[in-house]
XYZ file of C-alpha atoms in Angstrom:
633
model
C 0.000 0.000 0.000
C 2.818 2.740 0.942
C 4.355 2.097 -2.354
C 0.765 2.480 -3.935
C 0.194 5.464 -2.583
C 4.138 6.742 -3.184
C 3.277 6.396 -7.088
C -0.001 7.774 -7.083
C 1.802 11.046 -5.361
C 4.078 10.912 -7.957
C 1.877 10.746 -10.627
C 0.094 13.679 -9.204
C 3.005 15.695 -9.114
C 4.120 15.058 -12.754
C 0.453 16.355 -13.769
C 0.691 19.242 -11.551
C 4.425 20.086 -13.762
C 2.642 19.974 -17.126
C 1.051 22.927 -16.602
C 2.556 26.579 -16.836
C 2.013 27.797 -13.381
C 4.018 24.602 -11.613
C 5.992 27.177 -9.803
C 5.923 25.195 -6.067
C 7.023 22.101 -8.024
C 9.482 23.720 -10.374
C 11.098 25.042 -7.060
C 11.660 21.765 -5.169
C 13.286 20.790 -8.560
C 15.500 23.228 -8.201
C 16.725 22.725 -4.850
C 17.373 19.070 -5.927
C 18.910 20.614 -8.988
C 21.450 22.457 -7.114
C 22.829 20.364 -4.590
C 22.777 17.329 -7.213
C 25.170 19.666 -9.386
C 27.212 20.695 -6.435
C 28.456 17.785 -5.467
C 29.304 16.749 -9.279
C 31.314 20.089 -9.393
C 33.087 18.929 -6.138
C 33.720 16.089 -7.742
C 35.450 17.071 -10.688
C 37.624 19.770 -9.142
C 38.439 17.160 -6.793
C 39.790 14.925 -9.502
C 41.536 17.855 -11.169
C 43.607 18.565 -7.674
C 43.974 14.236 -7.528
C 45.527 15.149 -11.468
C 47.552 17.798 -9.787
C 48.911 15.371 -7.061
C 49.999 13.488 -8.903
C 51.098 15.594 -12.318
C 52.613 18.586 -10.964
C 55.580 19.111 -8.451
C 53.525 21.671 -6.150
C 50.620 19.781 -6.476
C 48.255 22.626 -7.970
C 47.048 21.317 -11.416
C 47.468 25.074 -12.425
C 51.613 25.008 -12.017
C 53.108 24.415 -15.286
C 55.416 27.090 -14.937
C 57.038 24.754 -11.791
C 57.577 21.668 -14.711
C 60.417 21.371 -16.986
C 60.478 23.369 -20.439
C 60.276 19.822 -22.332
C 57.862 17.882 -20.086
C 55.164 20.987 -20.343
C 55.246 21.033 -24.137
C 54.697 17.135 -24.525
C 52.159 17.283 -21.438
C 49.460 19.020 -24.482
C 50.733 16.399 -26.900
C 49.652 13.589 -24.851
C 46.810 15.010 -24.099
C 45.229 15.477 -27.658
C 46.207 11.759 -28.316
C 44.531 10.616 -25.077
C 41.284 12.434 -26.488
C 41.836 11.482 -29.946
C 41.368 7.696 -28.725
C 38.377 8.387 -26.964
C 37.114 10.503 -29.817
C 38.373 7.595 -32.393
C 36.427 4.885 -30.007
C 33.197 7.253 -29.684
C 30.235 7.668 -32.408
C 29.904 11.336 -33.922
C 26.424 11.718 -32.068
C 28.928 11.566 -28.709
C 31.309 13.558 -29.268
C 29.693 16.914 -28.683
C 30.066 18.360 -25.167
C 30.030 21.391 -23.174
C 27.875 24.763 -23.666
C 26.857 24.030 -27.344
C 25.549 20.387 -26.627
C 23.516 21.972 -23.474
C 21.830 24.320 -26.285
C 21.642 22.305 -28.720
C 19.668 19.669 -26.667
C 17.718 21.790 -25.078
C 16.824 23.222 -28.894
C 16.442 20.555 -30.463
C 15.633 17.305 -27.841
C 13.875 19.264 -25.068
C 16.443 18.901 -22.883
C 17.455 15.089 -22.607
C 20.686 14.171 -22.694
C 22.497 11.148 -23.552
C 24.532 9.255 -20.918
C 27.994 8.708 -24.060
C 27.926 11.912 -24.470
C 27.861 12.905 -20.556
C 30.673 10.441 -20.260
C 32.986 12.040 -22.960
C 32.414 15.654 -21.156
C 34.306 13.863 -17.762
C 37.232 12.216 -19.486
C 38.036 15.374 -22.336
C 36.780 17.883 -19.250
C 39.859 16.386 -16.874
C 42.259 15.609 -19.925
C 42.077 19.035 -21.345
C 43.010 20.897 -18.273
C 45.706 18.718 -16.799
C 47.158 18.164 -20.323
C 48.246 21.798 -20.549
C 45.560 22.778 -23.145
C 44.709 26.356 -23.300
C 41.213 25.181 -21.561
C 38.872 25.822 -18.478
C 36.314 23.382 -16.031
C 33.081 25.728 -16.281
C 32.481 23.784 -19.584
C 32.172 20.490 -17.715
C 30.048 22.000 -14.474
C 27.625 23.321 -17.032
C 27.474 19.951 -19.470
C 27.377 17.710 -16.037
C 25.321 19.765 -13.990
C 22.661 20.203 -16.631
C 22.548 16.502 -17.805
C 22.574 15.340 -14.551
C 19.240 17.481 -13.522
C 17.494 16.571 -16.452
C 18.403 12.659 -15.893
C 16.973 13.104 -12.666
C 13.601 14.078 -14.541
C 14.029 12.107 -16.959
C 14.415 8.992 -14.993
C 11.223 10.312 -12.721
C 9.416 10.723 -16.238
C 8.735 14.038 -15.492
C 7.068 16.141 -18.390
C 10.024 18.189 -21.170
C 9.029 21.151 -19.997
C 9.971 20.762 -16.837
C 13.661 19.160 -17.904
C 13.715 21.941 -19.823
C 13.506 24.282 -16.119
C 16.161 21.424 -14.309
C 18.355 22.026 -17.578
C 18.453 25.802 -16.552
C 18.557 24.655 -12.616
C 21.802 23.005 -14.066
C 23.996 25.243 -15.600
C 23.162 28.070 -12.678
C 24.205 25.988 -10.331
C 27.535 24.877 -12.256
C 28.460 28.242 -12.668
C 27.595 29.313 -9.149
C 29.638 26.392 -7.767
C 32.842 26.870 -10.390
C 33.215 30.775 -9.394
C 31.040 30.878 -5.950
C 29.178 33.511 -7.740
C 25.425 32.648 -7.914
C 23.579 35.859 -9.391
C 26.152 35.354 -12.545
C 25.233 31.774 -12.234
C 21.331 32.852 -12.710
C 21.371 35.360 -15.504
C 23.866 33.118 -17.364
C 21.491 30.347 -17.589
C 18.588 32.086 -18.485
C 20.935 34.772 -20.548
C 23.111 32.800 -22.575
C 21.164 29.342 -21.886
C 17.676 29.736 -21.779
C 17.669 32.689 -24.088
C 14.283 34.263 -22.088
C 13.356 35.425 -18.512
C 10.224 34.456 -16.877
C 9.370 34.751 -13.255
C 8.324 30.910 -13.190
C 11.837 30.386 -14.790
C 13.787 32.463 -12.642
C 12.684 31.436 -8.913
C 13.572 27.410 -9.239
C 17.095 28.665 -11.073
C 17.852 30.632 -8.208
C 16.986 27.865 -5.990
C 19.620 25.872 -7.650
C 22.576 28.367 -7.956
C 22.092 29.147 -3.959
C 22.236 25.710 -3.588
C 24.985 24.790 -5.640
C 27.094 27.910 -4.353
C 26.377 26.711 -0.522
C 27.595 23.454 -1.556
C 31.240 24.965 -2.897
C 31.143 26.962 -0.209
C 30.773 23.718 2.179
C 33.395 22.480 0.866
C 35.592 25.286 -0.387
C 34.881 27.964 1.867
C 33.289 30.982 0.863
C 36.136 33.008 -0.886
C 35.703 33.564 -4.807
C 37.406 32.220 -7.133
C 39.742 34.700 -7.975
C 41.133 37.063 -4.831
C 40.516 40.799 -6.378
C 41.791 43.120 -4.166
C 39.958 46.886 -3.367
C 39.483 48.757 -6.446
C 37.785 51.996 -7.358
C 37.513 54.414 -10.254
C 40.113 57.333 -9.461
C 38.514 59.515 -12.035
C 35.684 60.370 -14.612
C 38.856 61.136 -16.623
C 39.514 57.353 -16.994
C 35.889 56.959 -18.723
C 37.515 57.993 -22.286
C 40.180 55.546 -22.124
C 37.883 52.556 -20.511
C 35.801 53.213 -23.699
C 38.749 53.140 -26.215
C 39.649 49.903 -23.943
C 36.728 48.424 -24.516
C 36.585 48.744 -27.807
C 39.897 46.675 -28.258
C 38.735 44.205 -26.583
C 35.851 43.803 -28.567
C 37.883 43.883 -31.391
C 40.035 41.099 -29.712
C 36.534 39.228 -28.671
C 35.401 39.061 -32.554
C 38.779 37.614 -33.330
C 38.336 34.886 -30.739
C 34.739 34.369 -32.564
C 36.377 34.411 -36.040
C 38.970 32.036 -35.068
C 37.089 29.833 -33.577
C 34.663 29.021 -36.299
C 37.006 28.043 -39.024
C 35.959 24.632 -37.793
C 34.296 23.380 -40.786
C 37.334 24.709 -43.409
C 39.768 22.716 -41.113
C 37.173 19.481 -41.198
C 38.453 18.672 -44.840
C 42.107 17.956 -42.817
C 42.103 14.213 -41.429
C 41.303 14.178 -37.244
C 44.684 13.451 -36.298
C 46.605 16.147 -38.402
C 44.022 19.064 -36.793
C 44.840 17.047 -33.230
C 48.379 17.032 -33.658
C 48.532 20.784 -34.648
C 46.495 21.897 -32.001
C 48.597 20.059 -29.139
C 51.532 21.116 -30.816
C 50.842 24.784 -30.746
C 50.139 25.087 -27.589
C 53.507 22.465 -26.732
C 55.606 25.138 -28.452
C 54.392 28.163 -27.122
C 54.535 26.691 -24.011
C 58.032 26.144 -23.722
C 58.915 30.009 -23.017
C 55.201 30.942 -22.134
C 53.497 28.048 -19.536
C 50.863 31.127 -18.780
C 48.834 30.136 -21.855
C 48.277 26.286 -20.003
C 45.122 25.522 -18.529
C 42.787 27.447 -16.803
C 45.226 30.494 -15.628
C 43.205 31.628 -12.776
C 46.849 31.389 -11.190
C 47.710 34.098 -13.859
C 44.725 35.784 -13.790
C 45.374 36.155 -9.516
C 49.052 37.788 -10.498
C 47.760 39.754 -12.882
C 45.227 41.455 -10.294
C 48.303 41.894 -8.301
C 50.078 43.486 -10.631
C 53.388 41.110 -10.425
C 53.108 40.157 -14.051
C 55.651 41.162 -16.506
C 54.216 42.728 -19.813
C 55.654 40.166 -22.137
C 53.582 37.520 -20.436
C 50.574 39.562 -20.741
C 51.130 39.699 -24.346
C 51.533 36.254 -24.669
C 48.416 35.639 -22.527
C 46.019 38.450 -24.284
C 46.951 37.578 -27.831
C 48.783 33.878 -27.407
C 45.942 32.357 -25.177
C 43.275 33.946 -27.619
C 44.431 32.456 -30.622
C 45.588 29.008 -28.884
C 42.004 28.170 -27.206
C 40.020 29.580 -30.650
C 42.471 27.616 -32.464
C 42.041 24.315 -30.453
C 38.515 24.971 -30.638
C 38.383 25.179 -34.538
C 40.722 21.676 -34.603
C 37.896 20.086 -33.297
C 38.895 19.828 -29.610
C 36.054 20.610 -27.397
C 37.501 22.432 -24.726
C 35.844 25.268 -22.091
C 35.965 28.518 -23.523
C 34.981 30.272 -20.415
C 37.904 30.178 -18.214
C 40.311 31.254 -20.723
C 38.039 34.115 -21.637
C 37.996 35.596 -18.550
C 42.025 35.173 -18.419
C 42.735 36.519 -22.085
C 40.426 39.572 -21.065
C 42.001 40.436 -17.986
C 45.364 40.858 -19.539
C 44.174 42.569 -22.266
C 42.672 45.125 -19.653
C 45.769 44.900 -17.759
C 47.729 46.084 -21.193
C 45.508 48.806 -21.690
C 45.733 50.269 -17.893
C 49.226 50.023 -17.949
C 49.035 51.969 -20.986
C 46.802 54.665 -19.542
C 49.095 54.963 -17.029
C 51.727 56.333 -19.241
C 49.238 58.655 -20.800
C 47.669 59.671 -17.667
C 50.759 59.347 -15.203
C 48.816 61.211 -12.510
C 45.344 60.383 -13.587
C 44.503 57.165 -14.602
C 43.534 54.089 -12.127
C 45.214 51.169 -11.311
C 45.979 48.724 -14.289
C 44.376 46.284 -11.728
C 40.744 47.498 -12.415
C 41.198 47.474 -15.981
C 41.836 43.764 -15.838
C 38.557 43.773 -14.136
C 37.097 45.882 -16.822
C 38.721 43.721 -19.204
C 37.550 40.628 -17.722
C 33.769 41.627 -17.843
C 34.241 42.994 -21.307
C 35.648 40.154 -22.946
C 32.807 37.878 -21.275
C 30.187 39.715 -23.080
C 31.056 40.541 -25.840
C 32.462 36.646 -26.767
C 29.185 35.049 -25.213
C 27.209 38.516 -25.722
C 25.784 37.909 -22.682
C 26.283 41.661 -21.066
C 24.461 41.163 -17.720
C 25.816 37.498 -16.742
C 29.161 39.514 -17.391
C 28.083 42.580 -15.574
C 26.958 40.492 -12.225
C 29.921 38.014 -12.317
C 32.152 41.801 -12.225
C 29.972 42.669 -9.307
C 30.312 39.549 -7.163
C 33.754 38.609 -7.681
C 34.749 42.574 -6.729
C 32.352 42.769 -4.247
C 32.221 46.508 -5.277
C 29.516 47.676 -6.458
C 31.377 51.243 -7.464
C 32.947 49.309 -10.161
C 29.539 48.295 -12.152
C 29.186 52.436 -13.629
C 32.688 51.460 -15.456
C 31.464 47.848 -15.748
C 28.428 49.025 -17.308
C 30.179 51.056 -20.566
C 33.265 48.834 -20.606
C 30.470 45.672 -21.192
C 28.452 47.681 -24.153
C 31.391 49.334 -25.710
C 33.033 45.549 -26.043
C 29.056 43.690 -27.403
C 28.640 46.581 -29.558
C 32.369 46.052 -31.039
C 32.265 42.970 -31.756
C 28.737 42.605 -32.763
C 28.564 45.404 -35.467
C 32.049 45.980 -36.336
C 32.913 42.495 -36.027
C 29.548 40.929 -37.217
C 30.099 38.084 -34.321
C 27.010 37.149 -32.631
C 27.926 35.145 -29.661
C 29.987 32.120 -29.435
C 27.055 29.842 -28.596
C 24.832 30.941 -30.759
C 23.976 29.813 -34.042
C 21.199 31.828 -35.737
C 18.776 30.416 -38.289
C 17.732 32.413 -41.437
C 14.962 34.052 -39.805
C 17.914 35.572 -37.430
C 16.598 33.851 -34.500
C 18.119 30.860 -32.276
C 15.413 28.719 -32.460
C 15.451 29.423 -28.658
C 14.882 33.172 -29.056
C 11.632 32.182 -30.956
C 8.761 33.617 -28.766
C 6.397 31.398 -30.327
C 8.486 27.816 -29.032
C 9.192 29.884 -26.175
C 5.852 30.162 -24.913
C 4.914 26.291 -26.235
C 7.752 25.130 -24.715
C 7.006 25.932 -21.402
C 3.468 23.914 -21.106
C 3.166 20.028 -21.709
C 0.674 18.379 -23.439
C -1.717 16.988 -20.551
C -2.313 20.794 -19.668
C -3.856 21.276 -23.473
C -5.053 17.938 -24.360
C -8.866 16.594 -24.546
C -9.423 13.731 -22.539
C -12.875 13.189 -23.072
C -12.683 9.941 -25.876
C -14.341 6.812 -26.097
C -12.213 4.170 -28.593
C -13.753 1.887 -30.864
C -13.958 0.599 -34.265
C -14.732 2.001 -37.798
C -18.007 -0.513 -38.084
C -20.654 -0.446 -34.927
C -24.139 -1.044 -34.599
C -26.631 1.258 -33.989
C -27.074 0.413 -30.129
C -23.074 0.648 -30.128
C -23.550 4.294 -31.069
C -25.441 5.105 -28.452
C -23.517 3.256 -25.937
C -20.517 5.471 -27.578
C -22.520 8.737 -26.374
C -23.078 7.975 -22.761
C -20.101 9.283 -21.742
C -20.489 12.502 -23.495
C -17.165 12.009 -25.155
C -15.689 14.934 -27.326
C -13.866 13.172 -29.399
C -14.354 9.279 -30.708
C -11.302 7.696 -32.001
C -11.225 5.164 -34.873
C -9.238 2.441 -34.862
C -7.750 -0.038 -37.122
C -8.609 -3.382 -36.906
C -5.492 -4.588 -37.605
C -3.255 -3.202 -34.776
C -6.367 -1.391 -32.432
C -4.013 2.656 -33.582
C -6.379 5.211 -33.953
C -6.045 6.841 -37.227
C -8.997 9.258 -37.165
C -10.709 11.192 -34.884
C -14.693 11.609 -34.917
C -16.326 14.503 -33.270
C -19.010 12.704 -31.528
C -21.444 15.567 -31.678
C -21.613 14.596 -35.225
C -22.166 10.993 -34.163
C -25.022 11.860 -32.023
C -26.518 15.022 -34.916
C -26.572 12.054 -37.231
C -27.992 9.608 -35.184
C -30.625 11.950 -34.016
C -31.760 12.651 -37.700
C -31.861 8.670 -38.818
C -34.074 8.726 -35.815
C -36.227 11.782 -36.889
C -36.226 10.246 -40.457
C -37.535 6.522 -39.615
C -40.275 8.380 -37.227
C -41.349 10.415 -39.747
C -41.087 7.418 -42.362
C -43.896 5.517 -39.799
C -45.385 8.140 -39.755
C -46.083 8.486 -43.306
C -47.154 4.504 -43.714
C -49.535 5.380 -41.084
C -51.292 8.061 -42.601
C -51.099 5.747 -45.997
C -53.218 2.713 -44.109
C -55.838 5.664 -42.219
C -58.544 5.164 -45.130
C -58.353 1.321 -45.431
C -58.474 1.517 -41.719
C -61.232 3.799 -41.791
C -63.146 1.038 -44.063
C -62.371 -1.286 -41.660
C -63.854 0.322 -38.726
C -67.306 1.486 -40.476
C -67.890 -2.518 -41.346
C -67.165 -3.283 -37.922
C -68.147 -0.767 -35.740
C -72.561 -0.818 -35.633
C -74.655 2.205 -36.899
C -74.324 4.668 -33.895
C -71.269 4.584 -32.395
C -69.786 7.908 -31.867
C -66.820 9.743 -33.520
C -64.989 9.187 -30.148
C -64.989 5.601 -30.609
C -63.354 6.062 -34.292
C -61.107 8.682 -33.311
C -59.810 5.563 -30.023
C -59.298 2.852 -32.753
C -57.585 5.271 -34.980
C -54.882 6.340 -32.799
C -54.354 2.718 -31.505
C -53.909 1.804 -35.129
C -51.324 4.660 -35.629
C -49.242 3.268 -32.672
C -49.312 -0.568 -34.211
C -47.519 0.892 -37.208
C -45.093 2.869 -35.662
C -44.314 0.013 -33.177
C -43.867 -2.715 -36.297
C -41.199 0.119 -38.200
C -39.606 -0.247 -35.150
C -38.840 -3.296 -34.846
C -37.994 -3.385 -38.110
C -34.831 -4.643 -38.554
C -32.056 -1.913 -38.135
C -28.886 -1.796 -40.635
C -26.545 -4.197 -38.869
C -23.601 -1.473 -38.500
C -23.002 1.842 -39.023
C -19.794 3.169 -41.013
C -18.193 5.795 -38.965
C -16.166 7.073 -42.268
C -19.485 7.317 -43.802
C -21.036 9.543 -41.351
C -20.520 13.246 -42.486
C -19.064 15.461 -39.642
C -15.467 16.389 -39.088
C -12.614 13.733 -39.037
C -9.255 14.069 -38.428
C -6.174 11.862 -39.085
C -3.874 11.424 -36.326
C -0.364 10.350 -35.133
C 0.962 9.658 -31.422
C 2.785 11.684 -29.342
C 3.654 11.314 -25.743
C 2.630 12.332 -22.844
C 5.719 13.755 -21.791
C 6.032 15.849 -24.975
C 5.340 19.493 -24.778
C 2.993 22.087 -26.900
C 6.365 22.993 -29.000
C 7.120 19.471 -30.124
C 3.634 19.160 -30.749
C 3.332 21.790 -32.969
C 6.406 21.143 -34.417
C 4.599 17.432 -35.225
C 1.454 18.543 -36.345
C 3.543 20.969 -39.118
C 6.148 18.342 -39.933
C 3.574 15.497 -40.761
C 0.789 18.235 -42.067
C -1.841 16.830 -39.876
C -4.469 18.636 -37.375
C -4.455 16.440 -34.626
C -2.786 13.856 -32.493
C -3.380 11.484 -29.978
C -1.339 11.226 -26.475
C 0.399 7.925 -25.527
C 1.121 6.980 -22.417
C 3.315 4.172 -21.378
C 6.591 2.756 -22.286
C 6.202 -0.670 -23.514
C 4.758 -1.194 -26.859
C 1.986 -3.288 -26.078
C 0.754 -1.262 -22.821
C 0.917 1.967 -24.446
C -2.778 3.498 -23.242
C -4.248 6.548 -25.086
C -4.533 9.556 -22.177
C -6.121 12.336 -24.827
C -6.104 13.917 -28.338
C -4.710 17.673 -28.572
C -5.390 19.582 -31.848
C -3.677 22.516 -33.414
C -6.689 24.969 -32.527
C -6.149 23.936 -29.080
C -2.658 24.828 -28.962
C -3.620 28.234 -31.347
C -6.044 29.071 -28.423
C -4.160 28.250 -25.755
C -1.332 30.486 -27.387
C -3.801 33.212 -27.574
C -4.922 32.845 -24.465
C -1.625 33.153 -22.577
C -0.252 35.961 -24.691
């Protein structure tokens, strides 16, 4: 009985997600969504430092500059053959990981994930960093976090739309763990992710980046990831130069795009060539220039602190760019994020330094342009300008620096975007000039499942019935009645049973006024009848009595007249509609998107998951999802 009444709750809970108001639901999905990711971030940062152990000489899996010249430029070769096995082992379909695959599945496959392709992201996640590619671990937190949360739903067979919310829940709460920053972690996800903000969106993701930053923090402590010491604007003077700052670093952001995305010229080049390029790259400017390795927070921290030279933050700003677009482009799915941050913090670094020399008495510290820098680059590469804006504001803890912020981040979006003509790195747009993400009409679908649309007043049954079947049909006051075929009991059209019963209703009509007519037709023999029976002086009364009793003889024998032994359901005119299945699961968008791919008006909701105990829960037709469109908008 307990475990009766444990499904039943369930059951109840995955209707109450279906619809679009599941807010209560959405949240405890999110707290589950959170911690689930936080301890998978834990995890793999915990295996990095085990890397580090046992890789490194001071133990930090960031310390490449503490290895020999010649073991840190093979370290990158090694580690594009390690991940050219896997890749060689691994289908096509599971090879993509990261930020892309988390958009493109929740475009595309309403947010499930595949468990080969969750796999890959661990082993090319750990690989990539420890083997001295230009490469960072948000990648990974996001890809794991998110795949993990919708597994969770998915294995609960919870509706799409709400993997779609623990997809979100996801990637907050792998950004909040990664950088303990969980306002950054929110507008990312629903920024650069999602691609929309809705309050019913926004309160279960912020759920899940609290609870993914408390777990870091558990663990971690509560410090930031990077240490940024106590900075401040000296002067409204320095707002010329932050803007001609910016700008270069947009211009350094659309090269990173650019770069990147000469992917498909380099796919004509055999796997192993692009491999072997890459790793070698990044082996020989490594020899003079370890910086470039890994994630470079370690550089990033120096830079802050001003205790890097300014050939290393050339080699960082420029070498770094062009080493993690180029890896990238090879083919080598690496985190972009990291490395971002660390290219645009010595490019900002660069550029205060030279406002210094301009502005001697003037200009601020080079250590808030790196800041700047840092924030700047982040948009305008993701052209997500408020993620970058609140990641600025809680790794400063400043909130004087977001006036700078704010200009620095549009200057840089605006550069890149228009002069460059670089939308962001995630993003690929469609003809129409819209992710299909950004779509407001999937948008809106997307965010409802089926069961909160669908009709589920049907009856079943098959295309030839009786008379007294038809009837039977109607007691339920059914909307719909499905036809089957008799060959494997699928509905393939769909009867509105008001016709049934208007049609029904008029054969009745018709064979009453039919006995009605023979009646009238035998009244004069009848009338001869009763005159040679009836004696001289009985009254009209009498007549009238044995008239009427004749009428109801004749209607009585056309009704039991034999009635057409069965009724053709394809015969009867009314409107019909052909149908395919869909399940229950599914939401409005991939319903649409069925109805318009297979040019039909209507289909009928599955429920089940073996073949032969599939049950039919409802029908849901394109008006319903026009009005229910309407309706919300």
């Amino acid at each position: 009985m307990p475990r009766l009444d444990a499904g039943q709750g369930l059951e109840r809970f995955r209707q109450q997600l279906a619809n679009v108001d599941a807010l209560p639901q959405l949240c405890v999905l999110g707290v589950v969504a959170g911690v689930l990711t936080g301890v998978l971030m834990v995890g793999f940062r915990s295996l990095l430092e085990l890397g580090g152990l046992w890789l490194f000489p001071t133990g930090s899996p960031e310390a490449f500059e503490a290895m020999p010249p010649a073991l840190r430029s093979l370290l990158p070769l090694a580690a594009v053959l390690l991940i050219g096995l896997w890749m060689w082992f691994t289908p096509q379909v599971g090879r993509q990981v990261g930020v892309v695959h988390v958009i493109d599945r929740l475009a595309y496959h309403q947010g499930r994930f595949p468990l080969r392709n969750w796999l890959t992201q661990w082993v090319v996640g750990l690989i990539s960093v420890l083997g001295g590619l230009s490469a960072g671990r948000e990648g990974p937190a996001i890809h794991l976090g998110a795949a993990a949360s919708s597994g969770l739903g998915q294995r609960l067979r919870l509706p799409h739309n709400s993997l779609r919310v623990l997809v979100a829940c996801g990637t907050a709460a792998g950004i909040a763990a990664s950088f303990n920053t969980p306002i950054a972690g929110v507008i990312f996800a629903m920024e650069v992710v999602m691609m929309e903000y809705t309050i019913i969106g926004f309160m279960p993701v912020i759920l899940a980046s609290t609870m993914g930053a408390v777990v870091a923090q558990l663990v971690y402590g509560p410090d930031p990831a990077i240490g940024v010491p106590d900075l401040h604007l000296n002067s409204l003077l320095d707002l010329p130069w932050i803007i001609v700052s910016a700008l270069v670093i947009g211009l350094l952001a659309g090269l990173f795009v650019r770069v990147s995305r000469l992917g498909p010229r380099l796919e004509r080049l055999p796997m192993a060539l692009r491999f072997l390029m890459a790793g070698g790259v990044v082996g020989a400017v490594a020899w003079w220039y370890p910086q470039v390795q890994g994630m470079g927070y370690d550089t990033l921290q120096a830079t802050l602190s001003g205790s890097v030279a300014m050939d290393v933050l050339l080699a960082v700003a420029i070498g770094k760019l062009l080493l993690t677009a180029g890896t990238v482009a090879c083919g080598i799915p690496v985190s972009i994020i990291g490395p971002v941050l660390v290219i645009g913090g010595a490019a900002g670094a660069l550029c205060g330094m030279t406002g210094q020399w301009l502005l001697p008495i003037e200009a601020s510290d080079p250590a808030l342009y790196a800041m700047l820098g840092m924030a700047a680059m982040m948009g305008a590469v993701l052209q997500a300008p408020l993620a970058a804006l609140m990641a600025l504001l809680e790794l400063t803890h400043n909130p004087n620096i977001i006036l700078p912020g704010m200009l620095a981040v549009v200057v840089s979006c605006l550069t890149a975007r228009q002069l460059c003509r670089c939308g962001g790195f995630f993003i690929s747009v469609t003809r129409q000039g819209l992710h299909p993400l950004q779509q407001p009409l999937m948008q809106a679908l997307s965010r409802v499942s089926v069961p909160a649309v669908m009709e589920r007043r049907l009856v079943r049954t098959q295309r030839m019935v009786s008379r007294e079947r038809a009837r039977t049909l109607l007691e339920s006051e059914p909307v719909w009645i499905l036809i089957e075929r008799s060959s494997d009991d699928k509905p393939v059209l769909a009867l509105k049973a008001a016709d049934l019963a208007r049609w029904l209703t008029e054969q009745a009509a018709a064979e009453e006024k039919s006995a009605a007519e023979e009646a009238e037709a035998e009244e004069p023999a009848e009338k001869v009848e009763l005159a040679k029976e009836m004696p001289e002086g009985d009254g009209e009364e009498k007549a009238a009595k044995k008239r009427k009793k004749g009428k109801e003889k004749a209607r009585e024998k056309a009704r039991e007249k034999e009635e057409p032994p069965e009724v053709d359901l394809l015969e009867i005119p009314g409107v019909r509609l052909e149908l395919a299945p869909i399940g229950l699961q599914a939401t409005l968008s991939e319903a649409f998107n069925k109805l318009n791919d297979s040019m039909l008006d209507a289909l009928y909701v599955e429920h089940g998951h073996r073949p032969k105990q599939k049950r039919i829960s409802g029908i849901i037709t394109r008006g319903a999802i026009e009005r229910f469109y309407r309706v919300e908008n």
